[in-house]
Coordinates of C-alpha atoms in Angstrom, one line a residue:
P29 CA 0.0 0.0 0.0
K30 CA 1.0 3.6 -0.6
R31 CA 0.6 6.3 1.9
V32 CA -1.4 9.1 0.3
S33 CA -0.8 11.7 2.9
E34 CA 0.9 11.9 6.3
S35 CA -2.4 12.4 8.2
D36 CA -3.4 8.8 7.2
V37 CA -1.8 7.6 10.4
E38 CA -4.8 9.0 12.3
I39 CA -7.3 6.9 10.3
G40 CA -9.1 4.2 12.2
L41 CA -7.7 5.3 15.6
D42 CA -11.1 5.5 17.2
G43 CA -12.1 2.0 16.2
Q44 CA -15.4 0.7 14.9
K45 CA -18.8 2.4 15.7
D46 CA -20.6 0.7 18.6
T47 CA -23.9 -1.0 17.8
D48 CA -27.0 -0.5 20.1
E49 CA -26.8 -4.0 21.3
E50 CA -23.3 -3.5 22.8
M51 CA -24.2 -0.4 24.7
L52 CA -24.7 -0.7 28.4
Q53 CA -25.8 1.9 31.0
R54 CA -23.0 4.0 32.4
A55 CA -22.7 6.4 35.3
P56 CA -23.4 10.1 34.7
V57 CA -20.4 12.5 34.6
V58 CA -21.4 15.6 36.5
T59 CA -19.5 18.9 36.6
V60 CA -19.8 21.3 39.5
M61 CA -19.6 24.9 38.3
G62 CA -20.2 28.3 39.8
H63 CA -18.6 31.5 41.1
V64 CA -15.6 31.4 43.4
D65 CA -16.4 31.0 47.1
H66 CA -20.0 29.9 46.4
G67 CA -19.2 26.6 47.9
K68 CA -18.6 24.1 45.1
T69 CA -15.9 22.2 46.8
S70 CA -17.6 22.2 50.2
L71 CA -20.7 20.8 48.5
L72 CA -18.6 18.0 46.9
D73 CA -17.0 17.4 50.3
T74 CA -20.4 17.0 51.9
I75 CA -21.4 14.5 49.2
R76 CA -18.1 12.7 49.5
E77 CA -17.8 13.1 53.3
K78 CA -14.2 14.2 53.0
K79 CA -12.3 17.3 53.6
V80 CA -10.7 18.5 50.4
S81 CA -11.2 22.3 50.7
K82 CA -9.5 22.5 54.1
S83 CA -6.1 21.8 52.4
E84 CA -6.6 24.3 49.5
A85 CA -5.0 27.7 49.6
G86 CA -7.8 30.2 50.4
G87 CA -10.2 27.5 49.6
I88 CA -9.5 27.8 45.8
T89 CA -9.7 24.7 43.7
Q90 CA -6.8 24.8 41.3
H91 CA -7.2 21.7 39.3
I92 CA -10.0 19.6 38.0
G93 CA -10.5 17.0 40.6
A94 CA -12.6 13.9 39.7
Y95 CA -14.3 11.7 42.1
T96 CA -16.7 8.8 42.0
V97 CA -19.5 8.7 44.5
E98 CA -21.5 5.6 45.3
S99 CA -25.2 6.2 46.1
D100 CA -28.0 3.8 46.7
K101 CA -29.1 4.2 43.0
G102 CA -25.7 3.7 41.5
K103 CA -22.5 5.6 40.8
I104 CA -22.0 9.2 39.9
T105 CA -18.7 10.7 38.7
F106 CA -18.1 14.3 39.8
L107 CA -15.7 16.8 38.2
D108 CA -14.9 19.8 40.4
T109 CA -13.8 22.8 38.3
P110 CA -12.0 25.9 39.5
G111 CA -14.2 29.0 39.6
H112 CA -11.7 31.7 38.9
A113 CA -11.7 33.7 35.7
A114 CA -8.2 32.6 34.7
F115 CA -9.3 29.0 34.7
S116 CA -12.0 29.5 32.1
Q117 CA -10.0 27.5 29.6
M118 CA -9.9 24.4 31.9
R119 CA -13.6 24.9 32.7
A120 CA -14.5 25.2 29.0
R121 CA -12.9 21.8 28.6
G122 CA -14.5 20.4 31.8
S123 CA -17.9 21.1 30.4
N124 CA -17.3 19.2 27.2
I125 CA -16.9 15.8 28.8
T126 CA -19.8 16.0 31.1
D127 CA -23.4 14.9 30.9
L128 CA -24.8 17.2 33.5
V129 CA -23.8 20.5 35.1
I130 CA -24.6 21.4 38.7
L131 CA -24.5 25.2 39.0
V132 CA -23.7 26.3 42.5
V133 CA -25.1 29.7 43.4
A134 CA -24.8 31.1 46.9
A135 CA -28.1 32.2 48.3
D136 CA -26.7 35.3 49.9
D137 CA -24.6 36.4 46.9
S138 CA -26.8 35.4 43.9
V139 CA -25.6 35.4 40.3
K140 CA -22.0 36.6 39.7
D141 CA -19.5 36.8 36.7
Q142 CA -18.4 33.3 36.8
T143 CA -21.9 32.0 37.4
I144 CA -22.8 33.6 34.0
E145 CA -19.7 32.2 32.4
A146 CA -20.6 28.7 33.7
I147 CA -24.1 29.0 32.3
N148 CA -22.6 29.9 28.9
H149 CA -20.3 26.9 29.0
A150 CA -23.1 24.6 29.9
K151 CA -25.3 26.0 27.2
A152 CA -22.5 25.7 24.6
A153 CA -22.0 22.1 25.6
K154 CA -25.8 21.5 25.5
C155 CA -25.7 20.1 29.1
P156 CA -28.8 20.1 31.3
I157 CA -28.3 22.3 34.3
I158 CA -29.3 21.5 37.9
V159 CA -29.1 24.6 40.1
A160 CA -27.9 24.1 43.7
V161 CA -28.7 27.1 45.7
N162 CA -26.1 26.8 48.5
K163 CA -25.8 28.5 51.9
I164 CA -29.5 28.6 52.6
D165 CA -28.7 28.4 56.3
L166 CA -27.4 32.0 56.3
P167 CA -29.7 34.7 57.7
N168 CA -29.4 36.8 54.6
A169 CA -30.1 34.0 52.1
N170 CA -32.6 35.1 49.5
V171 CA -33.7 32.2 47.2
P172 CA -36.4 34.1 45.2
K173 CA -33.8 36.7 44.2
V174 CA -31.5 33.9 42.9
E175 CA -34.4 32.4 40.9
A176 CA -35.2 35.8 39.5
D177 CA -31.6 36.6 38.6
L178 CA -31.2 33.2 36.9
M179 CA -34.3 33.9 34.7
N180 CA -32.4 36.8 33.1
Y181 CA -29.9 34.2 31.8
G182 CA -32.5 31.8 30.5
I183 CA -32.5 29.4 33.4
V184 CA -36.1 28.9 34.6
S185 CA -36.8 26.7 37.5
E186 CA -39.5 24.0 37.4
K187 CA -41.6 26.0 39.9
M188 CA -41.7 28.8 37.4
G189 CA -42.6 26.4 34.7
G190 CA -39.2 26.0 33.2
E191 CA -36.8 23.0 32.5
S192 CA -34.1 23.4 35.2
L193 CA -34.3 21.6 38.5
L194 CA -33.6 23.9 41.4
V195 CA -32.5 22.4 44.7
E196 CA -31.9 24.3 47.9
V197 CA -28.9 23.0 49.8
S198 CA -26.6 23.8 52.7
A199 CA -23.2 22.2 52.4
K200 CA -22.3 23.2 55.9
N201 CA -25.4 21.8 57.6
K202 CA -25.8 18.9 55.1
L203 CA -29.3 20.0 54.1
G204 CA -30.9 19.0 50.8
I205 CA -28.0 16.7 49.7
D206 CA -30.3 13.8 49.2
Q207 CA -32.6 15.8 47.0
L208 CA -29.6 16.9 44.9
M209 CA -28.5 13.3 44.4
E210 CA -32.1 12.4 43.6
S211 CA -32.2 15.1 40.9
I212 CA -29.0 13.9 39.4
H213 CA -30.3 10.4 39.1
L214 CA -33.6 11.7 37.6
Q215 CA -31.8 13.8 35.0
S216 CA -29.4 11.0 34.0
E217 CA -32.3 8.5 33.6
L218 CA -33.9 11.0 31.1
L219 CA -30.6 11.3 29.2
E220 CA -30.2 7.5 28.8
L221 CA -26.4 7.5 29.1
K222 CA -24.8 4.4 27.5
A223 CA -21.4 3.2 26.5
N224 CA -19.8 0.0 25.3
P225 CA -17.4 -1.4 28.0
N226 CA -16.2 -4.4 25.8
R227 CA -13.8 -2.7 23.5
E228 CA -10.5 -0.7 23.5
A229 CA -10.8 2.2 25.8
S230 CA -10.8 5.9 24.8
G231 CA -11.5 9.1 26.7
V232 CA -10.2 12.5 27.7
V233 CA -7.2 13.7 29.7
I234 CA -8.4 15.7 32.7
E235 CA -5.1 16.7 34.1
S236 CA -1.4 15.8 33.8
K237 CA 1.7 16.4 35.9
V238 CA 5.2 15.0 36.3
E239 CA 5.9 13.7 39.8
T240 CA 9.3 12.9 41.2
G241 CA 9.8 9.2 41.4
R242 CA 6.6 8.4 39.5
G243 CA 7.2 10.2 36.2
P244 CA 4.3 11.6 34.2
V245 CA 1.0 11.1 36.1
I246 CA -2.1 11.5 33.9
S247 CA -5.7 11.8 35.2
V248 CA -8.1 10.6 32.6
L249 CA -11.8 10.0 32.3
V250 CA -12.7 6.8 30.4
K251 CA -15.6 7.5 28.0
R252 CA -16.0 4.1 26.4
G253 CA -14.3 0.7 26.6
T254 CA -12.4 -0.7 29.5
L255 CA -8.8 0.5 30.2
K256 CA -6.5 -2.2 31.6
V257 CA -3.0 -2.3 33.0
G258 CA -0.6 -3.2 30.1
D259 CA -2.7 -1.4 27.4
I260 CA -0.7 0.8 24.9
V261 CA -2.1 4.3 25.1
I262 CA -1.8 7.4 23.0
A263 CA -2.7 10.7 24.6
G264 CA -2.1 13.8 22.5
K265 CA 1.5 13.6 21.3
E266 CA 2.6 11.2 24.1
W267 CA 2.3 7.4 24.3
G268 CA 3.2 4.6 26.6
K269 CA 2.2 1.3 28.2
V270 CA 0.0 1.6 31.2
R271 CA 2.2 0.5 34.2
A272 CA -0.4 1.2 36.9
L273 CA -3.9 2.5 37.3
S274 CA -5.2 4.1 40.5
D275 CA -8.7 5.4 41.3
D276 CA -9.6 8.8 42.8
E277 CA -8.6 7.6 46.3
G278 CA -5.2 6.4 45.2
I279 CA -6.1 2.7 45.4
R280 CA -4.5 0.5 42.7
I281 CA -6.9 -1.1 40.3
N282 CA -6.5 -3.4 37.3
S283 CA -9.2 -2.0 35.0
A284 CA -11.5 0.9 34.6
E285 CA -14.9 1.0 32.9
P286 CA -16.7 3.9 31.2
S287 CA -17.3 7.1 33.3
T288 CA -14.4 6.2 35.7
P289 CA -11.8 8.8 36.5
I290 CA -8.4 7.3 37.0
E291 CA -4.7 8.1 37.1
I292 CA -2.4 6.4 34.6
L293 CA 1.4 5.8 35.1
G294 CA 3.7 4.8 32.3
L295 CA 3.4 7.5 29.5
S296 CA 6.4 9.1 27.9
G297 CA 5.4 12.6 28.9
A298 CA 2.6 14.8 30.2
P299 CA -0.1 15.5 27.5
S300 CA -2.2 18.7 27.6
A301 CA -5.4 18.7 29.6
G302 CA -8.3 18.1 27.3
D303 CA -6.4 15.8 24.9
E304 CA -8.1 12.7 23.7
F305 CA -6.6 9.3 24.7
V306 CA -7.0 6.0 22.8
V307 CA -5.8 2.5 23.2
V308 CA -4.0 1.0 20.2
D309 CA -2.9 -2.5 19.4
S310 CA 0.9 -2.1 18.9
E311 CA 3.8 0.1 20.0
A312 CA 4.7 0.7 16.4
R313 CA 1.3 2.2 15.7
A314 CA 1.6 4.4 18.8
R315 CA 5.0 5.6 17.9
E316 CA 3.9 6.4 14.3
V317 CA 0.9 8.5 15.4
T318 CA 2.8 10.4 18.2
Q319 CA 5.7 11.2 15.9
Y320 CA 3.3 12.6 13.4
R321 CA 1.5 14.7 16.0
G322 CA 4.8 15.9 17.5
R323 CA 6.0 17.0 14.1
L324 CA 2.8 18.9 13.5
I325 CA 3.3 20.8 16.8
R326 CA 6.9 21.6 15.9
I327 CA 5.9 22.9 12.5
K328 CA 3.3 25.1 14.1
D329 CA 5.8 26.5 16.7
N330 CA 8.4 27.2 14.0
A331 CA 5.9 29.0 11.8
S332 CA 5.7 31.7 14.4
L333 CA 9.4 32.6 13.9
K334 CA 9.4 35.2 11.2
R335 CA 12.1 35.6 8.6
E336 CA 13.0 39.3 7.7
T337 CA 14.0 40.7 4.4
V338 CA 16.9 43.2 4.2
E339 CA 14.5 46.1 3.7
Q340 CA 12.6 45.2 6.8
M341 CA 15.8 44.9 8.8
I342 CA 16.9 48.4 7.7
S343 CA 13.5 50.0 8.4
S344 CA 13.2 48.3 11.8
A345 CA 16.7 49.4 12.7
S346 CA 15.7 53.0 12.0
E347 CA 12.6 52.7 14.2
E348 CA 12.8 53.3 17.9
K349 CA 13.2 50.1 19.8
I350 CA 10.6 50.0 22.5
D351 CA 9.6 46.4 22.5
K352 CA 11.8 44.8 25.2
D353 CA 11.3 41.1 25.4
F354 CA 10.5 40.2 29.0
P355 CA 11.5 36.6 29.3
I356 CA 9.5 34.5 31.8
L357 CA 9.7 30.9 33.0
I358 CA 6.6 29.3 34.3
K359 CA 6.7 26.6 36.8
A360 CA 3.5 24.9 37.8
D361 CA 2.5 21.6 39.3
V362 CA 0.0 20.5 36.7
H363 CA -0.7 21.3 33.1
G364 CA -3.9 23.2 33.7
S365 CA -2.4 25.7 36.0
K366 CA 0.5 26.4 33.6
E367 CA -2.1 27.1 30.9
A368 CA -4.1 29.5 33.1
L369 CA -0.9 31.4 34.0
E370 CA 0.2 31.6 30.4
Q371 CA -3.2 33.1 29.4
S372 CA -3.1 35.7 32.2
L373 CA 0.4 36.7 31.5
K374 CA -0.3 37.2 27.7
K375 CA -3.0 39.8 28.6
L376 CA -0.4 41.9 30.4
E377 CA 1.6 43.1 27.4
N378 CA 1.8 46.8 26.7
K379 CA 3.8 49.2 24.5
E380 CA 6.9 49.1 26.6
F381 CA 7.5 45.4 26.8
K382 CA 6.5 42.1 25.2
I383 CA 6.1 39.0 27.3
K384 CA 8.1 36.1 26.0
I385 CA 7.3 32.8 27.6
L386 CA 10.4 30.6 27.5

């Protein structure tokens, strides 16, 4: 056979289409969104009965955390996304892999900038929204105001004859949590979520980092198929053989079914958050695809280096030099934070200097 174009290596990566008979029910993937300090992580803690937010600086969630929660009606996978403006990139990605969005709004604070942003992300991803009005235990809680404010953004609660479920909760006093879980199960039944577990796994990279002693650690969400230890995985431009899988509590497991968030060890490097991952049958195939993708990225990076003609050099020498390059190194613990910092820094440029991220 002759290769017609280089991009042929990508053909057939995602495997065959699944037939309806192969599809089995899967757990819903729920993203918790909302303004900063409105109580997203505390709400998740109450659902998980653990203390995550205590350990976070100023109570700010900096990465997408993924957790599986068992309830009497089955499993639910939660993604916790940061509420800060700089993290909108991560959040935009977070909303694309989810089936449902829980919008957390503080009853005393009502709708804020990031609440609106979260609503827009959810609408763009066409996800149903469940509104959790948090902090109803506070004396200045005003639920009708929250409902009225949400109506301005096209979210109408069922009481008012709309589509969205509105649940009043208090993460601190553990009120309304059961109703919230009930609403999630109700919505996911309506969505009829299904996936085929008996095939090669594929899914999305949630977060990646490089840990001392462990190498690249990649958190992924399996969307279809079952991921097993020993599988050969391509994620973005990285590949590797799965050395170990661990679940959200750090317990080693041998395989992961659809809708499961897990950490993978054994890849060659840390892919970008939001990259797709697929399991392939041979190392040769993996190498071929990742080399092609790596080459594409290099070509793109080199294209940004401009070549100057002699005239341009003479004219630019006669101009006043004001653009000082301000070189910056970014160090971050995970890929998502690095990206958020990069975005924020690029907005700081002015006439006197240009930020150059090394």
